[in-house]
Tab-separated table of C-alpha atoms and ligand atoms in Angstrom:
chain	number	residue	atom	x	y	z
A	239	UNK	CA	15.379	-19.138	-20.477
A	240	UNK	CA	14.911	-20.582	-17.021
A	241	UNK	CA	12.336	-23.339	-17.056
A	242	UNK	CA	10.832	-22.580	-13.687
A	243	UNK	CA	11.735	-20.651	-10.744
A	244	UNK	CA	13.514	-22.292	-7.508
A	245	UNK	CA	12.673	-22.203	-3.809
A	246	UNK	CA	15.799	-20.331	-3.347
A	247	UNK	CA	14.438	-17.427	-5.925
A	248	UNK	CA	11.163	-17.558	-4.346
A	249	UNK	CA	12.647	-16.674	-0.844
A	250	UNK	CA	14.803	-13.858	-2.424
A	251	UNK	CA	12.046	-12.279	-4.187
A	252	UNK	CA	9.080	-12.985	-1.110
A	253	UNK	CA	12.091	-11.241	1.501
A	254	UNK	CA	11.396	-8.116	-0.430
A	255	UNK	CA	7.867	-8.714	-1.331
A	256	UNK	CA	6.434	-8.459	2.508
A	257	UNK	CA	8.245	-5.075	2.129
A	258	UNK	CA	4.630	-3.746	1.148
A	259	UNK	CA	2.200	-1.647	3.240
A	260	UNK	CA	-1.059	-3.478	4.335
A	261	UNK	CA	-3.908	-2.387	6.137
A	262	UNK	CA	-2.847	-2.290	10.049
A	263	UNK	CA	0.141	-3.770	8.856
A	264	UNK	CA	-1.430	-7.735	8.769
A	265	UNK	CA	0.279	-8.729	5.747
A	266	UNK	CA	-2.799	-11.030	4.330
A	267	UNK	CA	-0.387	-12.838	1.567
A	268	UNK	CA	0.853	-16.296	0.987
A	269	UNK	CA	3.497	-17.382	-1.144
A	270	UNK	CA	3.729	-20.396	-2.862
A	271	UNK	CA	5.888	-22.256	-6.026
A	272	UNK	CA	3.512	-24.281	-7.946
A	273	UNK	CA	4.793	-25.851	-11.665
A	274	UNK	CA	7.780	-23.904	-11.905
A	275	UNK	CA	5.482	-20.392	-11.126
A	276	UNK	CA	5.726	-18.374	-8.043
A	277	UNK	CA	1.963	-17.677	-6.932
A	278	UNK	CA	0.478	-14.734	-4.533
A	279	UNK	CA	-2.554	-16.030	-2.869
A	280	UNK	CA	-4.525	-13.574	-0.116
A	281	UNK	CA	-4.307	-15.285	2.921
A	282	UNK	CA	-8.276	-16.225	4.617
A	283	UNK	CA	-7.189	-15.741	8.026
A	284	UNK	CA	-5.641	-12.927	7.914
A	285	UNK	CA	-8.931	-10.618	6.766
A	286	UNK	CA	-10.288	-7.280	8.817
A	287	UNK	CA	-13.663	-8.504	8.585
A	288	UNK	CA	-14.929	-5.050	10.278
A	289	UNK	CA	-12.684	-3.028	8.431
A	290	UNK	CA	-12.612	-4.622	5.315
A	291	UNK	CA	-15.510	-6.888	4.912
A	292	UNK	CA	-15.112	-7.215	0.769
A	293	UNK	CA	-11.457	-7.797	0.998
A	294	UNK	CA	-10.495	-4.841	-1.162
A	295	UNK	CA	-7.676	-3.854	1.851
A	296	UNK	CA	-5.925	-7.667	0.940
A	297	UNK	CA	-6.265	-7.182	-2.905
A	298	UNK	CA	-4.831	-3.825	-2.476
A	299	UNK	CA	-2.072	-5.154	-0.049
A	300	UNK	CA	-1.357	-8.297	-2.440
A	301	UNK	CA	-1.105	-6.002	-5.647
A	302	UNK	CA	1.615	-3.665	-3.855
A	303	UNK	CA	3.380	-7.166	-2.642
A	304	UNK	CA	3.319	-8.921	-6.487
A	305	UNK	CA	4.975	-5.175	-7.787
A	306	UNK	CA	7.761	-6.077	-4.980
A	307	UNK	CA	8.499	-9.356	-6.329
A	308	UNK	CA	8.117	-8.742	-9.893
A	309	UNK	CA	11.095	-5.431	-9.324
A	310	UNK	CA	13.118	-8.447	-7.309
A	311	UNK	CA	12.705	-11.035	-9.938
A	312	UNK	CA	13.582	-8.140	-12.419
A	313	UNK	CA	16.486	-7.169	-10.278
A	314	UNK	CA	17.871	-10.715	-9.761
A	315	UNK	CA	17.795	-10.769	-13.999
A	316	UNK	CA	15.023	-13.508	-13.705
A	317	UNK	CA	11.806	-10.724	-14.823
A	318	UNK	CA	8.558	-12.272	-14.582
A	319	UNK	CA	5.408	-12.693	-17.035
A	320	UNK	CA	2.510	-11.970	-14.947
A	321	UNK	CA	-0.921	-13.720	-15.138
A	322	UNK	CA	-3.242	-11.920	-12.842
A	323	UNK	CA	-6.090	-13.583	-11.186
A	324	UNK	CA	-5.128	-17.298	-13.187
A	325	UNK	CA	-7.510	-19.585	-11.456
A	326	UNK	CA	-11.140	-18.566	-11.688
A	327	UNK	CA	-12.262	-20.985	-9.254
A	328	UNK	CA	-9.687	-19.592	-6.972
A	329	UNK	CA	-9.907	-15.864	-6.528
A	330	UNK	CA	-7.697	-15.645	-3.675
A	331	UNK	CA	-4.757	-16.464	-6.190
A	332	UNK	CA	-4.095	-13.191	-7.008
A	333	UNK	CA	-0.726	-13.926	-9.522
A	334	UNK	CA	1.317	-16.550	-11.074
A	335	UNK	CA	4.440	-15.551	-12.379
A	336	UNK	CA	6.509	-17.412	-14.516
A	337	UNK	CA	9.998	-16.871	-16.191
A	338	UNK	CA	10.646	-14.434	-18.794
A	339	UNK	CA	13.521	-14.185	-21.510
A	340	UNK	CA	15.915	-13.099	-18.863
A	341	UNK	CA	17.428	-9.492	-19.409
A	342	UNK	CA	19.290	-6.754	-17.298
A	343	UNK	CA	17.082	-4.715	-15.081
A	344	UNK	CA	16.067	-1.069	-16.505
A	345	UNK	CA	17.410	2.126	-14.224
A	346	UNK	CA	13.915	2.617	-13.208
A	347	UNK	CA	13.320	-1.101	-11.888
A	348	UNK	CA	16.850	-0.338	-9.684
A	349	UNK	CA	16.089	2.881	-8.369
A	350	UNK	CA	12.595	1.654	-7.347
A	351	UNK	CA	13.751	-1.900	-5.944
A	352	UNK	CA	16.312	0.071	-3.997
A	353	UNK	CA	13.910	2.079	-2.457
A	354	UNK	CA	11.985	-1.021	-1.398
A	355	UNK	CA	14.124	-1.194	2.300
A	356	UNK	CA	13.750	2.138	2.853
A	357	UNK	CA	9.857	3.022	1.904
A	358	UNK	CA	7.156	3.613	5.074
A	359	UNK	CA	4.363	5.409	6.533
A	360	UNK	CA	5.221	8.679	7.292
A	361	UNK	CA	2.388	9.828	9.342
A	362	UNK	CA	4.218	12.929	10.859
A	363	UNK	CA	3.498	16.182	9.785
A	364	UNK	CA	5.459	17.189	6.777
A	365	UNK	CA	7.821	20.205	6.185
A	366	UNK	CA	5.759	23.114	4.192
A	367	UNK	CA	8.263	22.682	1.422
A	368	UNK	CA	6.025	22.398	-2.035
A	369	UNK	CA	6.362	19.051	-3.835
A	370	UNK	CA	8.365	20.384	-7.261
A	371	UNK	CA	6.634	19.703	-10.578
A	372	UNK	CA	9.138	16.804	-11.823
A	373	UNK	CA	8.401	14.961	-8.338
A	374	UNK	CA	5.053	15.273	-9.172
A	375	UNK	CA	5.189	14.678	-12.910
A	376	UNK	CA	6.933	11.462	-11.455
A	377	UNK	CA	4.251	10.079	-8.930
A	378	UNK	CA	1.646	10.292	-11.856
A	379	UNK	CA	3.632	8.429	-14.548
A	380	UNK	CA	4.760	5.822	-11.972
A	381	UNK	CA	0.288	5.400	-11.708
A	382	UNK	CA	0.351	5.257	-15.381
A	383	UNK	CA	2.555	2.744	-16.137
A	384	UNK	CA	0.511	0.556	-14.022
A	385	UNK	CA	-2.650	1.465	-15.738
A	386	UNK	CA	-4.508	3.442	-13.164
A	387	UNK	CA	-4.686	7.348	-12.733
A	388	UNK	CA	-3.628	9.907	-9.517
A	389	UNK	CA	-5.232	12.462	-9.178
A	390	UNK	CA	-3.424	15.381	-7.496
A	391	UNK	CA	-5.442	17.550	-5.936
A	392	UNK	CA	-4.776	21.282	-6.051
A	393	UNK	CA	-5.864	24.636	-4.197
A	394	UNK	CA	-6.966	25.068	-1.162
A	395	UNK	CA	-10.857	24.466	-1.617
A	396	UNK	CA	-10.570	21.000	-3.402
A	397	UNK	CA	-8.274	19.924	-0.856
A	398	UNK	CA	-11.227	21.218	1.843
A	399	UNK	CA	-14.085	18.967	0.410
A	400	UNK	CA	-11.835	16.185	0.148
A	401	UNK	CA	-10.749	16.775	3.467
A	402	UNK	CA	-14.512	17.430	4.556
A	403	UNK	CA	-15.193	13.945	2.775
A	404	UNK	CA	-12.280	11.802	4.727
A	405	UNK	CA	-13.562	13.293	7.642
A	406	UNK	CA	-17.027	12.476	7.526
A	407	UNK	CA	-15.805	8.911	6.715
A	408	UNK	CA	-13.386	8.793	10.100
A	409	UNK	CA	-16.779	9.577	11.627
A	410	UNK	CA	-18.493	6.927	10.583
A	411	UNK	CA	-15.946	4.469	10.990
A	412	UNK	CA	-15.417	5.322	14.187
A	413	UNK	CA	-19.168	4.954	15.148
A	414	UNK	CA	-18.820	1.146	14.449
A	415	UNK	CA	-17.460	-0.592	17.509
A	416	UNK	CA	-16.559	-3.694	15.821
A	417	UNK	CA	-14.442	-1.504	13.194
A	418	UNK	CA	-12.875	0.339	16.532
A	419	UNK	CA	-11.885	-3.080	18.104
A	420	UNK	CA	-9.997	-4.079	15.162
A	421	UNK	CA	-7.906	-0.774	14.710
A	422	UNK	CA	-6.803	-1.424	18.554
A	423	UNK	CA	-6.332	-4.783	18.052
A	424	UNK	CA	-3.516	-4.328	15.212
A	425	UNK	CA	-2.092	-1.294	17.627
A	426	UNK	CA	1.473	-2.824	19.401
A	427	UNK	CA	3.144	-1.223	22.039
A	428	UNK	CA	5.977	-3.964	22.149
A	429	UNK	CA	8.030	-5.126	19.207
A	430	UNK	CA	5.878	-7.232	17.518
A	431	UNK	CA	6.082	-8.878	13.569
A	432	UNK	CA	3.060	-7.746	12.425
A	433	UNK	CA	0.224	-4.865	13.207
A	434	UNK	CA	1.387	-1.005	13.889
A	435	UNK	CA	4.263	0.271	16.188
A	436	UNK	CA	2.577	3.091	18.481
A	437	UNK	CA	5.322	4.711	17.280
A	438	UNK	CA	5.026	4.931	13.951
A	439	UNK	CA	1.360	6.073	14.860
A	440	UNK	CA	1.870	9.585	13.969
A	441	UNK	CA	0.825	12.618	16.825
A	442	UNK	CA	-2.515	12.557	18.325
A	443	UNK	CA	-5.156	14.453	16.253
A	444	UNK	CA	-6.094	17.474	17.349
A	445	UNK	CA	-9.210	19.214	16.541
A	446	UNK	CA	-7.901	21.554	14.079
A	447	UNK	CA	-6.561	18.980	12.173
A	448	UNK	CA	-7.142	18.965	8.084
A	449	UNK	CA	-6.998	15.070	7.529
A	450	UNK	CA	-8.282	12.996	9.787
A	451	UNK	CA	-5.703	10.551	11.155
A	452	UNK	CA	-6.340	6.677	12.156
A	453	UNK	CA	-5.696	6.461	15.628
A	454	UNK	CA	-3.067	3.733	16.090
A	455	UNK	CA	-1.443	4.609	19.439
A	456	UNK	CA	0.794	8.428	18.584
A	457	UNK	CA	2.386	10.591	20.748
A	458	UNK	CA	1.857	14.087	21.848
A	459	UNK	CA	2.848	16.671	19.128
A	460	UNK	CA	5.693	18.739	19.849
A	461	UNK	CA	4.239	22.589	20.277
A	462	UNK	CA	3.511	24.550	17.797
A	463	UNK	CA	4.085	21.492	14.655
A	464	UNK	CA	0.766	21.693	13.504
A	465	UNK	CA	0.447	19.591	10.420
A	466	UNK	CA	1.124	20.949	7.066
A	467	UNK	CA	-1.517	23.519	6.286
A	468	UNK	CA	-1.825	23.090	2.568
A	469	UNK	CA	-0.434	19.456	2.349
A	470	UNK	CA	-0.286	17.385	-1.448
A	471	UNK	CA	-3.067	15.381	-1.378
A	472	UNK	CA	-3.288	12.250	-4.053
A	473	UNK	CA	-5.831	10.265	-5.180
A	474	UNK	CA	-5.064	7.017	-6.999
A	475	UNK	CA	-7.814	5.460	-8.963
A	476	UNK	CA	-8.892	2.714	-11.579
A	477	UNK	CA	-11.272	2.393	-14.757
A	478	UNK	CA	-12.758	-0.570	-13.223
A	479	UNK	CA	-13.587	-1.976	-9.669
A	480	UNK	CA	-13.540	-5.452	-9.879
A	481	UNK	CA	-11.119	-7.872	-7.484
A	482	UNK	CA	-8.426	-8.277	-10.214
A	483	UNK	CA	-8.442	-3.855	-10.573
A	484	UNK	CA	-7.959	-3.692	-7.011
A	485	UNK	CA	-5.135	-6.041	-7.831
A	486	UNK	CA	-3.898	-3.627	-10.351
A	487	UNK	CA	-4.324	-0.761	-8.299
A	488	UNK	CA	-1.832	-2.821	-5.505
A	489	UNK	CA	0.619	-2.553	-7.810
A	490	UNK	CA	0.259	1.015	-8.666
A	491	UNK	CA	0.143	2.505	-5.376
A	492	UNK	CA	3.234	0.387	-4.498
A	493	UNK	CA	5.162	2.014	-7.395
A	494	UNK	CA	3.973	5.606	-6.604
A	495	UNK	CA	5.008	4.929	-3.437
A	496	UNK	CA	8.480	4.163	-3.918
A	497	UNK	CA	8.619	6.534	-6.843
A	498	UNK	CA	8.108	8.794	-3.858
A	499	UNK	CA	10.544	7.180	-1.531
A	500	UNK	CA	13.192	7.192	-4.408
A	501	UNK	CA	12.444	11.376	-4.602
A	502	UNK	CA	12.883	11.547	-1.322
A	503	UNK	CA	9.016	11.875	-0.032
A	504	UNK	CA	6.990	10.762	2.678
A	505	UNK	CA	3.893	9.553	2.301
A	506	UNK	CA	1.175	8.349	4.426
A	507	UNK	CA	-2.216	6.537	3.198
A	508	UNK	CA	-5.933	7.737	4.149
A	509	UNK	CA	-8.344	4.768	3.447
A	510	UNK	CA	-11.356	6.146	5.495
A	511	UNK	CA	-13.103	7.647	2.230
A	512	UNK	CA	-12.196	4.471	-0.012
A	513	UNK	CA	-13.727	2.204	3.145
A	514	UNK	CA	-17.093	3.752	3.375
A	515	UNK	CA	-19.196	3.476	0.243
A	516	UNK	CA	-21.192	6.874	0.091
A	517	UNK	CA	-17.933	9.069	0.861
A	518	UNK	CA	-15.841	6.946	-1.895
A	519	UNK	CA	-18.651	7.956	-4.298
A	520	UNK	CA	-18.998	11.162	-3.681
A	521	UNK	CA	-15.243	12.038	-3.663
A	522	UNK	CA	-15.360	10.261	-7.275
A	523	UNK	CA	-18.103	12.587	-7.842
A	524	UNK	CA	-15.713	15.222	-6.610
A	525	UNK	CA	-12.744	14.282	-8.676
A	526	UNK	CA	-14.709	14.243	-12.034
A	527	UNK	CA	-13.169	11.146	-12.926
A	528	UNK	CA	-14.177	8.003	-14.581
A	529	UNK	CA	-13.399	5.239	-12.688
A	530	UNK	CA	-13.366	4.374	-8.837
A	531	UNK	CA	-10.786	5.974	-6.538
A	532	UNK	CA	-8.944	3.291	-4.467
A	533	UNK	CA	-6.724	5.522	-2.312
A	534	UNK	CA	-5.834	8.406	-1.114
A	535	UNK	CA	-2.366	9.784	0.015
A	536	UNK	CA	-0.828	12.263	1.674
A	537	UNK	CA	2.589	13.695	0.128
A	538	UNK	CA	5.482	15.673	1.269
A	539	UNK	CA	9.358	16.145	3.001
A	540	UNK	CA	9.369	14.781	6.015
A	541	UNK	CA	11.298	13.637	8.571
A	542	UNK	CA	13.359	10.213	9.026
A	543	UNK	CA	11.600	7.182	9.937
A	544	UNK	CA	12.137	3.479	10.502
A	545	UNK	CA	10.321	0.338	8.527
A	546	UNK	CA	7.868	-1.371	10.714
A	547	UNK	CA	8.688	-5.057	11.707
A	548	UNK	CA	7.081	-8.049	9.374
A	549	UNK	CA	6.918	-11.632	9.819
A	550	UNK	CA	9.805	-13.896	9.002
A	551	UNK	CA	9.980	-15.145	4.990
A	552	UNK	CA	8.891	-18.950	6.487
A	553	UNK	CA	5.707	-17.574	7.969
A	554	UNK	CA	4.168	-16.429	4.691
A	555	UNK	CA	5.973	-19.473	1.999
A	556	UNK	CA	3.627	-22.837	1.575
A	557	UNK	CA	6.168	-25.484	0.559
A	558	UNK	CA	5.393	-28.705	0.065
A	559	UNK	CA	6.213	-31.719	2.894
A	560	UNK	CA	9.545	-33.143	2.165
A	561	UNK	CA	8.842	-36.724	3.855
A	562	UNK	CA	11.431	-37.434	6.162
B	20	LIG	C1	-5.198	-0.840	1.756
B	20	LIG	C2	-4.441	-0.014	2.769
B	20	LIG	C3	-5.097	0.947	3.515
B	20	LIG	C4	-4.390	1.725	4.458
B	20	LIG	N1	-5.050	2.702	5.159
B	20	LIG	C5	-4.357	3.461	6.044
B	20	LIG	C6	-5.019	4.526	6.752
B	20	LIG	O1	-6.192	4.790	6.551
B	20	LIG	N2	-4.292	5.234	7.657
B	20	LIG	C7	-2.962	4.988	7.888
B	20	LIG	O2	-2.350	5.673	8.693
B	20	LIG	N3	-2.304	3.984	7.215
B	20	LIG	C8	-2.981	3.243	6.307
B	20	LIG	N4	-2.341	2.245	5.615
B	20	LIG	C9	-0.907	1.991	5.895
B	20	LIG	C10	-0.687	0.773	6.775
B	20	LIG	O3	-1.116	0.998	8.102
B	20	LIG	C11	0.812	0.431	6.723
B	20	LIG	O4	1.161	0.104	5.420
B	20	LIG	C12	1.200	-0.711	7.646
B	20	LIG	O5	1.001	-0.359	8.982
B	20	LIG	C13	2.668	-1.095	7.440
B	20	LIG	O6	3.505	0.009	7.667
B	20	LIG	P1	4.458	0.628	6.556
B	20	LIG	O7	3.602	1.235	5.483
B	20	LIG	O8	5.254	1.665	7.306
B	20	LIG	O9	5.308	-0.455	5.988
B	20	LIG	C14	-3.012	1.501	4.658
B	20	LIG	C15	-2.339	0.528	3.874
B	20	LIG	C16	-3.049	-0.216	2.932
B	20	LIG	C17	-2.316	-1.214	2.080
């Protein structure tokens, strides 16, 4: 068994780790080999403190980046044991992962790591092709295996009050001008490494819109492609709430989503009803479940897309000073 891993496996593995989705695309992570372990850490000053003043955004955005490297460690034949949340007097921390007995990677653990390059927001609207049963059956297991639920929601009038829900919470997100400034803020119109493409903004909302859509730049929609009328909605959710479930939950969205990408889906997320408080509650309340939901997604066929840029490997690794 490998004793510890080396600088040059914890550049492999953090190349596909900043892979993962983060809220406005700020990539709040730092990277780090301590004793042998390769450690996730949220990074301070890269918070939303309008949009996400508790920091459940970063958890959520660190989770999805630890399932990246543990698939790449897994991949290179170097699988990981995980420790979440190791240092109680350091919460940021949100993984250590050290060596395993080394062993080939599963089919799964290829399929998904090979959808890693190829996974994004799809916040077009999608073709009214249904998602088939076995693509769903899928997206739920993939949530299982990482010990949270999704909820899919079916028919027409569930998918109204959730809808009714996420709207109400756009509303009052939008009512809060610091919250405003820091959508625009993360909103690029030239290349950029980090914060959202305009293009990859998705078409500007229109009133008769279902789900309400975060405003990051979009383009006009071409006539008559409404969004989907009836679109698969998902709801991803975990027994507990505390920082190291939101941790867990990272994970599990980042596996449904490139269970997803792997059958060919788009996806694109909806955080508005997670973000405010009373609408999170009362689509729990909605759902029936036990447990908090931690986000929502919209599923279906879509078109092509592109990745959106991140920021080089060297940005995001704390190595120690080699003294010249
Ligand atoms: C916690 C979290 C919340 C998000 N909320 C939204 C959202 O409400 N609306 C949206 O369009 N995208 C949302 N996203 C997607 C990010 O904007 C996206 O991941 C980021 O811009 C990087 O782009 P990519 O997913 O194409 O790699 C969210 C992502 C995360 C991790």
């Amino acid at each position: 068994m490998t004793i510890g891993y080396t600088v040059g496996q914890l550049r492999a593995a953090v190349a596909d780790a900043v892979r993962a989705p983060s809220l406005h695309n700020t990539q709040p992570w730092r990277f780090r080999l301590r004793d042998g372990g390769i450690e996730i850490a949220v990074d301070p000053l890269r918070g939303l403190p309008a949009t996400d003043p508790t920091g459940w955004g970063a958890r959520i955005a660190c989770g999805a980046a630890l399932y990246n490297l543990r698939l790449a460690l897994a991949v290179a034949g170097t699988p990981a044991t995980v420790r979440l949340r190791p240092y109680p007097a350091d919460p940021d921390v949100v993984a250590r992962l050290v060596p395993d007995v080394p062993r080939r990677p599963t089919p799964i653990e290829q399929g998904l790591y090979g959808a890693i390059a190829h996974r994004f927001s799809n916040r077009a609207p999608f073709w009214p092709d249904p998602v088939p049963a076995e693509a769903r059956w899928r997206l739920g297991e993939a949530a299982r295996a990482e010990q949270c639920w999704l909820e899919l929601v079916i028919g027409a009038s569930a998918v109204n009050a959730l809808a009714e829900v996420a709207r109400s919470a756009h509303r009052v997100l939008e009512r809060d001008p610091a919250y405003v400034a820091e959508r625009v803020e993360w909103i690029r119109s030239e290349p950029a490494p980090d914060g959202v493409p305009a293009a990859a903004g998705g078409p500007h909302s229109e009133p008769q819109d279902l789900l309400p859509q975060r405003g990051f730049g979009g383009r006009n929609r071409a006539p008559g492609r409404d969004f989907e009328p009836e679109p698969l909605v998902a709801v991803l959710g975990t027994p507990g709430n505390t920082g190291t479930d939101q941790v867990v939950a990272g994970q599990a969205l980042q596996r449904v989503l490139l269970t997803a990408t792997d059958a060919g889906l788009g996806v694109s997320m909806l955080s508005q009803p997670i973000e405010v408080p009373g609408a999170r509650e009362a689509l729990r309340l909605s759902l029936g479940r036990f447990g908090t939901p931690q986000m929502v997604m919209r599923i279906g066929y879509g078109q092509p897309g592109r990745a959106t840029p991140r920021r080089p490997v060297d940005e995001v690794l704390d190595l120690p000073v080699v003294p010249a």
